[in-house]
Amino acid sequence: MKPTTRTPPVIPASRRGYWGQLGADIRKDWDLYVALIPGILFLLLFKYTPMYGIIIAFKDFNIFTGFAESPWVGMDNFKRLFTSPDFVNVFKNTLIISLYKIVFLFPLPIIVAILMNELKNMIFKRTIQTIVYLPHFLSWVIVSGLFIDLLSTNGGLINRMIVALGGEPIAFFLDHTIFRSVLITSAGWKELGWSTIVYLAALSGIDPQLYEAARIDGANKFKQILYITLPGLTPIILLMFILRLGSILEAGTEQILVMYNPNVYNVADVIGTYVYRVGLGEQDYSFSTAVGLFDSVIGFILIITGNYLSRKYLQRGIW
């Protein structure tokens, strides 16, 4: 009599648990997990290992004695942070500039991407796309120089136009009532193309048959955008917005460093520039680390909160 072979029972995925499911996935796609190893090592080496330096925020750090020998001060640096009148103004400036950039610049690439998506002449479309995208590759040093020349009171193009129309020259980089507008405008000019490319890529994934069916049903261009294009862009819009929330306390440190001056510190000094001036200028590494840690914790909380609210009310999120 031939012995019967019994096949092992298949364990449902719901009963395997997380580690059991992970092991099954690794055995199934081991080559893909091997390909992840270089990226994981990179993250561990350059992202997680430096986190040891966070302890500087809780010490009176001295670069000559090092981490181990510097005395612990507990939460003193954070107490100094929250009671500092300078930091209150810096924190306010950071929020204002970031909110301005979200309100005025976040919707702009969505609008430009939708308009460019409607262009039928591919040569013209690609030319415009290249022109809009090129400023992204310029450093802020170059962009700052361009805007300084453009807005200069001594022969700048904008001020020459103002004078020609009968007005008085405006010191754009010295007037604290105007300088934030200069920051928003220059940031929009430089980064508009990068975000537009992201949304154009998302638009290419929308099924063209949806537009054909809408035209057959009599939907005009506005209704097609409202009921097909925007819903198709919703996932990437949410992703970009949640990521932007996480960097709301990063109001453009590099940009502001090369463009601001002491005349506009009261409206343009943000957390990043404050850390730079205090940490490197005054060599107060412990206090600047405390400021940076505060910035990172707030950004992490904002990302978690934004994703939670998105999943709760829109049923979509990053995870």
mmCIF file of C-alpha atoms in Angstrom:
data_model
loop_
_atom_site.group_PDB
_atom_site.id
_atom_site.type_symbol
_atom_site.label_atom_id
_atom_site.label_comp_id
_atom_site.label_asym_id
_atom_site.label_seq_id
_atom_site.Cartn_x
_atom_site.Cartn_y
_atom_site.Cartn_z
ATOM 1 C CA MET A 1 0.000 0.000 0.000
ATOM 2 C CA LYS A 2 1.418 3.342 -1.093
ATOM 3 C CA PRO A 3 1.918 5.712 1.871
ATOM 4 C CA THR A 4 -0.062 8.892 1.700
ATOM 5 C CA THR A 5 1.752 12.218 1.942
ATOM 6 C CA ARG A 6 0.190 14.984 3.929
ATOM 7 C CA THR A 7 0.753 18.566 2.845
ATOM 8 C CA PRO A 8 1.351 21.000 5.698
ATOM 9 C CA PRO A 9 -1.615 23.228 6.399
ATOM 10 C CA VAL A 10 -1.465 26.727 4.976
ATOM 11 C CA ILE A 11 -1.423 29.261 7.771
ATOM 12 C CA PRO A 12 -3.541 32.314 6.941
ATOM 13 C CA ALA A 13 -1.619 35.590 6.765
ATOM 14 C CA SER A 14 -3.807 37.013 9.544
ATOM 15 C CA ARG A 15 -2.517 34.315 11.960
ATOM 16 C CA ARG A 16 1.156 34.510 11.069
ATOM 17 C CA GLY A 17 1.871 37.708 12.900
ATOM 18 C CA TYR A 18 4.132 40.490 11.719
ATOM 19 C CA TRP A 19 7.449 38.640 11.982
ATOM 20 C CA GLY A 20 6.039 35.480 10.428
ATOM 21 C CA GLN A 21 4.697 37.432 7.476
ATOM 22 C CA LEU A 22 8.005 39.298 7.135
ATOM 23 C CA GLY A 23 9.921 36.009 7.075
ATOM 24 C CA ALA A 24 7.616 34.643 4.395
ATOM 25 C CA ASP A 25 8.056 37.778 2.319
ATOM 26 C CA ILE A 26 11.862 37.615 2.633
ATOM 27 C CA ARG A 27 11.918 33.976 1.534
ATOM 28 C CA LYS A 28 9.703 34.806 -1.419
ATOM 29 C CA ASP A 29 11.504 37.959 -2.609
ATOM 30 C CA TRP A 30 14.953 37.558 -1.037
ATOM 31 C CA ASP A 31 16.727 39.212 -3.975
ATOM 32 C CA LEU A 32 14.738 42.440 -3.508
ATOM 33 C CA TYR A 33 15.563 42.513 0.196
ATOM 34 C CA VAL A 34 19.256 42.001 -0.595
ATOM 35 C CA ALA A 35 19.040 45.039 -2.880
ATOM 36 C CA LEU A 36 17.760 47.043 0.124
ATOM 37 C CA ILE A 37 20.913 46.403 2.169
ATOM 38 C CA PRO A 38 23.047 49.277 0.720
ATOM 39 C CA GLY A 39 20.229 51.779 1.305
ATOM 40 C CA ILE A 40 19.647 50.531 4.856
ATOM 41 C CA LEU A 41 23.375 50.759 5.629
ATOM 42 C CA PHE A 42 23.435 54.306 4.231
ATOM 43 C CA LEU A 43 20.543 55.327 6.491
ATOM 44 C CA LEU A 44 22.125 53.703 9.541
ATOM 45 C CA LEU A 45 25.511 55.320 8.910
ATOM 46 C CA PHE A 46 24.491 58.846 7.919
ATOM 47 C CA LYS A 47 21.032 59.289 9.470
ATOM 48 C CA TYR A 48 20.803 57.232 12.640
ATOM 49 C CA THR A 49 24.405 57.093 13.892
ATOM 50 C CA PRO A 50 24.689 60.923 14.097
ATOM 51 C CA MET A 51 21.661 60.934 16.423
ATOM 52 C CA TYR A 52 24.119 60.166 19.214
ATOM 53 C CA GLY A 53 24.984 63.860 18.998
ATOM 54 C CA ILE A 54 21.552 64.728 20.418
ATOM 55 C CA ILE A 55 23.038 64.368 23.895
ATOM 56 C CA ILE A 56 24.801 67.700 23.289
ATOM 57 C CA ALA A 57 21.430 69.378 23.910
ATOM 58 C CA PHE A 58 21.511 68.055 27.484
ATOM 59 C CA LYS A 59 25.133 68.973 28.195
ATOM 60 C CA ASP A 60 27.335 72.026 28.484
ATOM 61 C CA PHE A 61 29.316 70.828 25.484
ATOM 62 C CA ASN A 62 32.963 71.734 25.051
ATOM 63 C CA ILE A 63 34.633 70.754 21.768
ATOM 64 C CA PHE A 64 37.958 70.211 23.543
ATOM 65 C CA THR A 65 36.648 67.817 26.195
ATOM 66 C CA GLY A 66 34.223 65.962 23.900
ATOM 67 C CA PHE A 67 30.905 64.222 24.504
ATOM 68 C CA ALA A 68 31.917 62.096 27.456
ATOM 69 C CA GLU A 69 33.675 64.713 29.576
ATOM 70 C CA SER A 70 31.231 67.598 29.029
ATOM 71 C CA PRO A 71 29.020 68.054 32.125
ATOM 72 C CA TRP A 72 25.313 67.238 32.049
ATOM 73 C CA VAL A 73 22.953 70.197 32.475
ATOM 74 C CA GLY A 74 19.641 68.391 31.966
ATOM 75 C CA MET A 75 16.890 70.601 30.540
ATOM 76 C CA ASP A 76 18.698 73.902 31.148
ATOM 77 C CA ASN A 77 19.232 74.552 27.441
ATOM 78 C CA PHE A 78 15.539 74.010 26.750
ATOM 79 C CA LYS A 79 14.541 76.304 29.630
ATOM 80 C CA ARG A 80 16.793 78.952 28.164
ATOM 81 C CA LEU A 81 15.253 78.285 24.757
ATOM 82 C CA PHE A 82 11.650 78.783 25.859
ATOM 83 C CA THR A 83 12.423 81.866 27.939
ATOM 84 C CA SER A 84 14.585 83.591 25.345
ATOM 85 C CA PRO A 85 12.874 86.685 23.842
ATOM 86 C CA ASP A 86 14.965 86.234 20.693
ATOM 87 C CA PHE A 87 13.627 82.719 20.148
ATOM 88 C CA VAL A 88 10.006 83.862 20.490
ATOM 89 C CA ASN A 89 10.523 86.295 17.621
ATOM 90 C CA VAL A 90 12.470 83.707 15.605
ATOM 91 C CA PHE A 91 9.741 81.095 16.078
ATOM 92 C CA LYS A 92 7.070 83.589 15.015
ATOM 93 C CA ASN A 93 9.033 84.544 11.892
ATOM 94 C CA THR A 94 9.499 80.878 10.991
ATOM 95 C CA LEU A 95 5.780 80.138 11.224
ATOM 96 C CA ILE A 96 4.779 83.271 9.288
ATOM 97 C CA ILE A 97 7.206 82.683 6.414
ATOM 98 C CA SER A 98 6.322 78.968 6.200
ATOM 99 C CA LEU A 99 2.583 79.689 6.218
ATOM 100 C CA TYR A 100 3.057 82.319 3.502
ATOM 101 C CA LYS A 101 4.898 79.767 1.384
ATOM 102 C CA ILE A 102 2.175 77.174 1.906
ATOM 103 C CA VAL A 103 -0.699 79.565 1.156
ATOM 104 C CA PHE A 104 0.854 81.264 -1.881
ATOM 105 C CA LEU A 105 3.252 78.673 -3.296
ATOM 106 C CA PHE A 106 1.732 75.264 -2.562
ATOM 107 C CA PRO A 107 -1.288 75.635 -4.921
ATOM 108 C CA LEU A 108 0.762 77.327 -7.664
ATOM 109 C CA PRO A 109 2.491 74.240 -9.168
ATOM 110 C CA ILE A 110 -0.827 72.361 -9.149
ATOM 111 C CA ILE A 111 -2.404 75.117 -11.238
ATOM 112 C CA VAL A 112 0.603 75.332 -13.579
ATOM 113 C CA ALA A 113 0.698 71.532 -14.017
ATOM 114 C CA ILE A 114 -3.009 71.436 -14.925
ATOM 115 C CA LEU A 115 -2.565 74.281 -17.424
ATOM 116 C CA MET A 116 0.512 72.670 -18.991
ATOM 117 C CA ASN A 117 -1.283 69.354 -19.204
ATOM 118 C CA GLU A 118 -3.854 70.996 -21.498
ATOM 119 C CA LEU A 119 -1.213 72.098 -24.029
ATOM 120 C CA LYS A 120 -1.469 70.080 -27.230
ATOM 121 C CA ASN A 121 1.697 71.279 -28.982
ATOM 122 C CA MET A 122 4.371 68.992 -27.480
ATOM 123 C CA ILE A 123 7.322 71.145 -28.609
ATOM 124 C CA PHE A 124 5.836 74.244 -27.002
ATOM 125 C CA LYS A 125 4.876 72.248 -23.891
ATOM 126 C CA ARG A 126 8.369 70.827 -23.413
ATOM 127 C CA THR A 127 9.957 74.234 -24.016
ATOM 128 C CA ILE A 128 7.809 75.861 -21.327
ATOM 129 C CA GLN A 129 8.425 72.934 -19.004
ATOM 130 C CA THR A 130 12.205 73.281 -19.413
ATOM 131 C CA ILE A 131 12.143 77.057 -18.873
ATOM 132 C CA VAL A 132 10.082 76.697 -15.689
ATOM 133 C CA TYR A 133 12.216 73.808 -14.400
ATOM 134 C CA LEU A 134 15.708 75.261 -15.002
ATOM 135 C CA PRO A 135 15.834 77.636 -11.969
ATOM 136 C CA HIS A 136 15.656 74.610 -9.661
ATOM 137 C CA PHE A 137 19.253 73.756 -10.590
ATOM 138 C CA LEU A 138 20.587 77.187 -9.610
ATOM 139 C CA SER A 139 22.065 77.563 -6.150
ATOM 140 C CA TRP A 140 20.586 80.119 -3.790
ATOM 141 C CA VAL A 141 23.804 82.128 -4.062
ATOM 142 C CA ILE A 142 23.183 82.636 -7.778
ATOM 143 C CA VAL A 143 19.467 83.283 -7.295
ATOM 144 C CA SER A 144 20.244 85.806 -4.569
ATOM 145 C CA GLY A 145 22.673 87.620 -6.867
ATOM 146 C CA LEU A 146 20.084 87.727 -9.658
ATOM 147 C CA PHE A 147 17.408 89.199 -7.405
ATOM 148 C CA ILE A 148 19.822 91.689 -5.833
ATOM 149 C CA ASP A 149 20.725 92.974 -9.312
ATOM 150 C CA LEU A 150 17.095 92.969 -10.390
ATOM 151 C CA LEU A 151 15.813 94.816 -7.308
ATOM 152 C CA SER A 152 18.799 97.060 -6.651
ATOM 153 C CA THR A 153 18.132 100.752 -5.983
ATOM 154 C CA ASN A 154 21.172 101.568 -8.136
ATOM 155 C CA GLY A 155 20.098 100.645 -11.621
ATOM 156 C CA GLY A 156 17.988 97.582 -10.892
ATOM 157 C CA LEU A 157 15.426 96.819 -13.611
ATOM 158 C CA ILE A 158 12.413 96.912 -11.281
ATOM 159 C CA ASN A 159 13.402 100.215 -9.683
ATOM 160 C CA ARG A 160 14.143 101.752 -13.089
ATOM 161 C CA MET A 161 10.596 100.850 -14.133
ATOM 162 C CA ILE A 162 9.216 102.343 -10.887
ATOM 163 C CA VAL A 163 11.147 105.586 -11.457
ATOM 164 C CA ALA A 164 10.026 105.700 -15.096
ATOM 165 C CA LEU A 165 6.416 105.527 -13.908
ATOM 166 C CA GLY A 166 6.994 108.436 -11.525
ATOM 167 C CA GLY A 167 7.640 106.538 -8.302
ATOM 168 C CA GLU A 168 10.516 106.464 -5.828
ATOM 169 C CA PRO A 169 13.117 103.646 -5.709
ATOM 170 C CA ILE A 170 12.334 100.911 -3.183
ATOM 171 C CA ALA A 171 15.023 99.244 -1.059
ATOM 172 C CA PHE A 172 13.550 95.757 -1.312
ATOM 173 C CA PHE A 173 16.328 94.073 0.703
ATOM 174 C CA LEU A 174 16.406 96.700 3.457
ATOM 175 C CA ASP A 175 12.691 97.367 3.999
ATOM 176 C CA HIS A 176 11.323 94.988 6.655
ATOM 177 C CA THR A 177 7.774 95.486 5.347
ATOM 178 C CA ILE A 178 8.716 94.131 1.903
ATOM 179 C CA PHE A 179 11.497 91.627 2.523
ATOM 180 C CA ARG A 180 9.197 88.665 3.240
ATOM 181 C CA SER A 181 7.523 89.241 -0.133
ATOM 182 C CA VAL A 182 10.963 89.065 -1.763
ATOM 183 C CA LEU A 183 11.574 85.716 -0.029
ATOM 184 C CA ILE A 184 8.250 84.268 -1.174
ATOM 185 C CA THR A 185 8.653 85.516 -4.745
ATOM 186 C CA SER A 186 12.211 84.232 -5.162
ATOM 187 C CA ALA A 187 11.312 80.855 -3.620
ATOM 188 C CA GLY A 188 8.351 80.524 -5.969
ATOM 189 C CA TRP A 189 10.449 81.390 -9.026
ATOM 190 C CA LYS A 190 13.135 78.871 -8.118
ATOM 191 C CA GLU A 191 11.068 75.874 -6.979
ATOM 192 C CA LEU A 192 7.890 76.168 -9.052
ATOM 193 C CA GLY A 193 9.234 73.943 -11.826
ATOM 194 C CA TRP A 194 10.311 71.092 -9.517
ATOM 195 C CA SER A 195 6.877 70.728 -7.941
ATOM 196 C CA THR A 196 5.211 71.123 -11.331
ATOM 197 C CA ILE A 197 7.142 68.129 -12.675
ATOM 198 C CA VAL A 198 5.872 66.012 -9.780
ATOM 199 C CA TYR A 199 2.243 66.874 -10.532
ATOM 200 C CA LEU A 200 2.717 66.435 -14.291
ATOM 201 C CA ALA A 201 4.010 62.915 -13.626
ATOM 202 C CA ALA A 202 0.886 62.211 -11.562
ATOM 203 C CA LEU A 203 -1.330 63.595 -14.336
ATOM 204 C CA SER A 204 0.227 61.202 -16.842
ATOM 205 C CA GLY A 205 -1.164 58.308 -14.787
ATOM 206 C CA ILE A 206 -4.803 59.370 -15.228
ATOM 207 C CA ASP A 207 -6.646 57.189 -17.743
ATOM 208 C CA PRO A 208 -7.383 59.260 -20.925
ATOM 209 C CA GLN A 209 -10.584 57.245 -21.422
ATOM 210 C CA LEU A 210 -12.069 59.056 -18.411
ATOM 211 C CA TYR A 211 -11.745 62.369 -20.275
ATOM 212 C CA GLU A 212 -13.230 60.841 -23.445
ATOM 213 C CA ALA A 213 -16.209 59.517 -21.512
ATOM 214 C CA ALA A 214 -16.688 62.892 -19.839
ATOM 215 C CA ARG A 215 -16.640 64.704 -23.196
ATOM 216 C CA ILE A 216 -19.226 62.281 -24.560
ATOM 217 C CA ASP A 217 -21.423 63.031 -21.535
ATOM 218 C CA GLY A 218 -21.139 66.749 -22.305
ATOM 219 C CA ALA A 219 -18.698 67.776 -19.558
ATOM 220 C CA ASN A 220 -16.795 70.954 -20.383
ATOM 221 C CA LYS A 221 -13.101 71.472 -19.626
ATOM 222 C CA PHE A 222 -13.744 72.963 -16.192
ATOM 223 C CA LYS A 223 -15.874 69.999 -15.110
ATOM 224 C CA GLN A 224 -13.278 67.563 -16.439
ATOM 225 C CA ILE A 225 -10.643 69.239 -14.283
ATOM 226 C CA LEU A 226 -12.972 69.367 -11.277
ATOM 227 C CA TYR A 227 -14.219 65.769 -11.402
ATOM 228 C CA ILE A 228 -11.325 63.883 -13.058
ATOM 229 C CA THR A 229 -8.043 65.792 -12.856
ATOM 230 C CA LEU A 230 -8.215 66.992 -9.250
ATOM 231 C CA PRO A 231 -9.406 63.634 -7.825
ATOM 232 C CA GLY A 232 -6.593 61.970 -9.775
ATOM 233 C CA LEU A 233 -4.090 64.373 -8.204
ATOM 234 C CA THR A 234 -5.457 64.020 -4.671
ATOM 235 C CA PRO A 235 -3.015 61.289 -3.490
ATOM 236 C CA ILE A 236 0.089 63.189 -4.582
ATOM 237 C CA ILE A 237 -1.324 66.491 -3.274
ATOM 238 C CA LEU A 238 -1.862 64.908 0.146
ATOM 239 C CA LEU A 239 1.616 63.368 0.096
ATOM 240 C CA MET A 240 3.276 66.688 -0.781
ATOM 241 C CA PHE A 241 1.197 68.587 1.774
ATOM 242 C CA ILE A 242 1.968 66.186 4.634
ATOM 243 C CA LEU A 243 5.671 66.317 3.803
ATOM 244 C CA ARG A 244 5.455 70.104 3.664
ATOM 245 C CA LEU A 245 3.859 70.134 7.116
ATOM 246 C CA GLY A 246 6.823 68.178 8.452
ATOM 247 C CA SER A 247 9.205 70.903 7.280
ATOM 248 C CA ILE A 248 7.065 73.851 8.360
ATOM 249 C CA LEU A 249 9.801 74.966 10.770
ATOM 250 C CA GLU A 250 12.321 74.905 7.907
ATOM 251 C CA ALA A 251 11.344 78.181 6.286
ATOM 252 C CA GLY A 252 14.234 78.217 3.824
ATOM 253 C CA THR A 253 17.422 78.566 5.848
ATOM 254 C CA GLU A 254 19.826 78.578 2.902
ATOM 255 C CA GLN A 255 17.730 81.107 1.013
ATOM 256 C CA ILE A 256 17.455 83.504 3.948
ATOM 257 C CA LEU A 257 21.140 83.192 4.897
ATOM 258 C CA VAL A 258 22.278 84.523 1.520
ATOM 259 C CA MET A 259 19.575 87.182 1.212
ATOM 260 C CA TYR A 260 18.955 88.764 4.594
ATOM 261 C CA ASN A 261 20.917 91.365 6.557
ATOM 262 C CA PRO A 262 20.766 92.924 10.059
ATOM 263 C CA ASN A 263 18.176 95.480 8.887
ATOM 264 C CA VAL A 264 15.578 92.741 8.424
ATOM 265 C CA TYR A 265 16.537 90.356 11.248
ATOM 266 C CA ASN A 266 13.313 91.217 13.073
ATOM 267 C CA VAL A 267 11.159 89.810 10.231
ATOM 268 C CA ALA A 268 13.454 87.279 8.546
ATOM 269 C CA ASP A 269 15.488 85.546 11.253
ATOM 270 C CA VAL A 270 14.162 81.958 11.373
ATOM 271 C CA ILE A 271 15.096 78.885 13.404
ATOM 272 C CA GLY A 272 17.678 77.674 10.880
ATOM 273 C CA THR A 273 19.496 81.009 10.651
ATOM 274 C CA TYR A 274 19.254 81.439 14.423
ATOM 275 C CA VAL A 275 20.908 78.050 14.978
ATOM 276 C CA TYR A 276 23.610 79.008 12.484
ATOM 277 C CA ARG A 277 24.360 82.340 14.145
ATOM 278 C CA VAL A 278 24.255 81.016 17.718
ATOM 279 C CA GLY A 279 25.939 77.667 17.068
ATOM 280 C CA LEU A 280 28.743 78.765 14.767
ATOM 281 C CA GLY A 281 28.862 82.497 15.420
ATOM 282 C CA GLU A 282 28.808 82.311 19.213
ATOM 283 C CA GLN A 283 30.032 78.679 19.426
ATOM 284 C CA ASP A 284 27.140 77.779 21.718
ATOM 285 C CA TYR A 285 26.744 74.237 20.401
ATOM 286 C CA SER A 286 24.563 72.928 23.222
ATOM 287 C CA PHE A 287 21.936 75.639 22.835
ATOM 288 C CA SER A 288 21.872 75.387 19.037
ATOM 289 C CA THR A 289 21.465 71.588 19.309
ATOM 290 C CA ALA A 290 18.530 72.095 21.676
ATOM 291 C CA VAL A 291 16.928 74.429 19.117
ATOM 292 C CA GLY A 292 17.500 71.905 16.333
ATOM 293 C CA LEU A 293 16.069 69.051 18.419
ATOM 294 C CA PHE A 294 12.984 71.137 19.188
ATOM 295 C CA ASP A 295 12.598 71.800 15.444
ATOM 296 C CA SER A 296 12.858 68.083 14.609
ATOM 297 C CA VAL A 297 10.374 66.977 17.278
ATOM 298 C CA ILE A 298 7.783 69.515 16.131
ATOM 299 C CA GLY A 299 8.261 68.407 12.512
ATOM 300 C CA PHE A 300 7.792 64.753 13.476
ATOM 301 C CA ILE A 301 4.608 65.551 15.413
ATOM 302 C CA LEU A 302 3.224 67.533 12.465
ATOM 303 C CA ILE A 303 3.827 64.677 10.021
ATOM 304 C CA ILE A 304 2.156 62.134 12.322
ATOM 305 C CA THR A 305 -0.784 64.481 12.960
ATOM 306 C CA GLY A 306 -1.194 65.389 9.290
ATOM 307 C CA ASN A 307 -1.182 61.749 8.226
ATOM 308 C CA TYR A 308 -3.669 60.823 10.988
ATOM 309 C CA LEU A 309 -6.097 63.585 10.001
ATOM 310 C CA SER A 310 -5.746 62.711 6.322
ATOM 311 C CA ARG A 311 -6.565 59.059 6.951
ATOM 312 C CA LYS A 312 -9.424 59.926 9.285
ATOM 313 C CA TYR A 313 -11.225 62.443 7.072
ATOM 314 C CA LEU A 314 -10.009 61.628 3.536
ATOM 315 C CA GLN A 315 -9.210 57.903 3.899
ATOM 316 C CA ARG A 316 -5.774 58.511 2.369
ATOM 317 C CA GLY A 317 -2.325 58.936 3.859
ATOM 318 C CA ILE A 318 1.380 58.215 3.518
ATOM 319 C CA TRP A 319 0.996 55.020 5.581
#
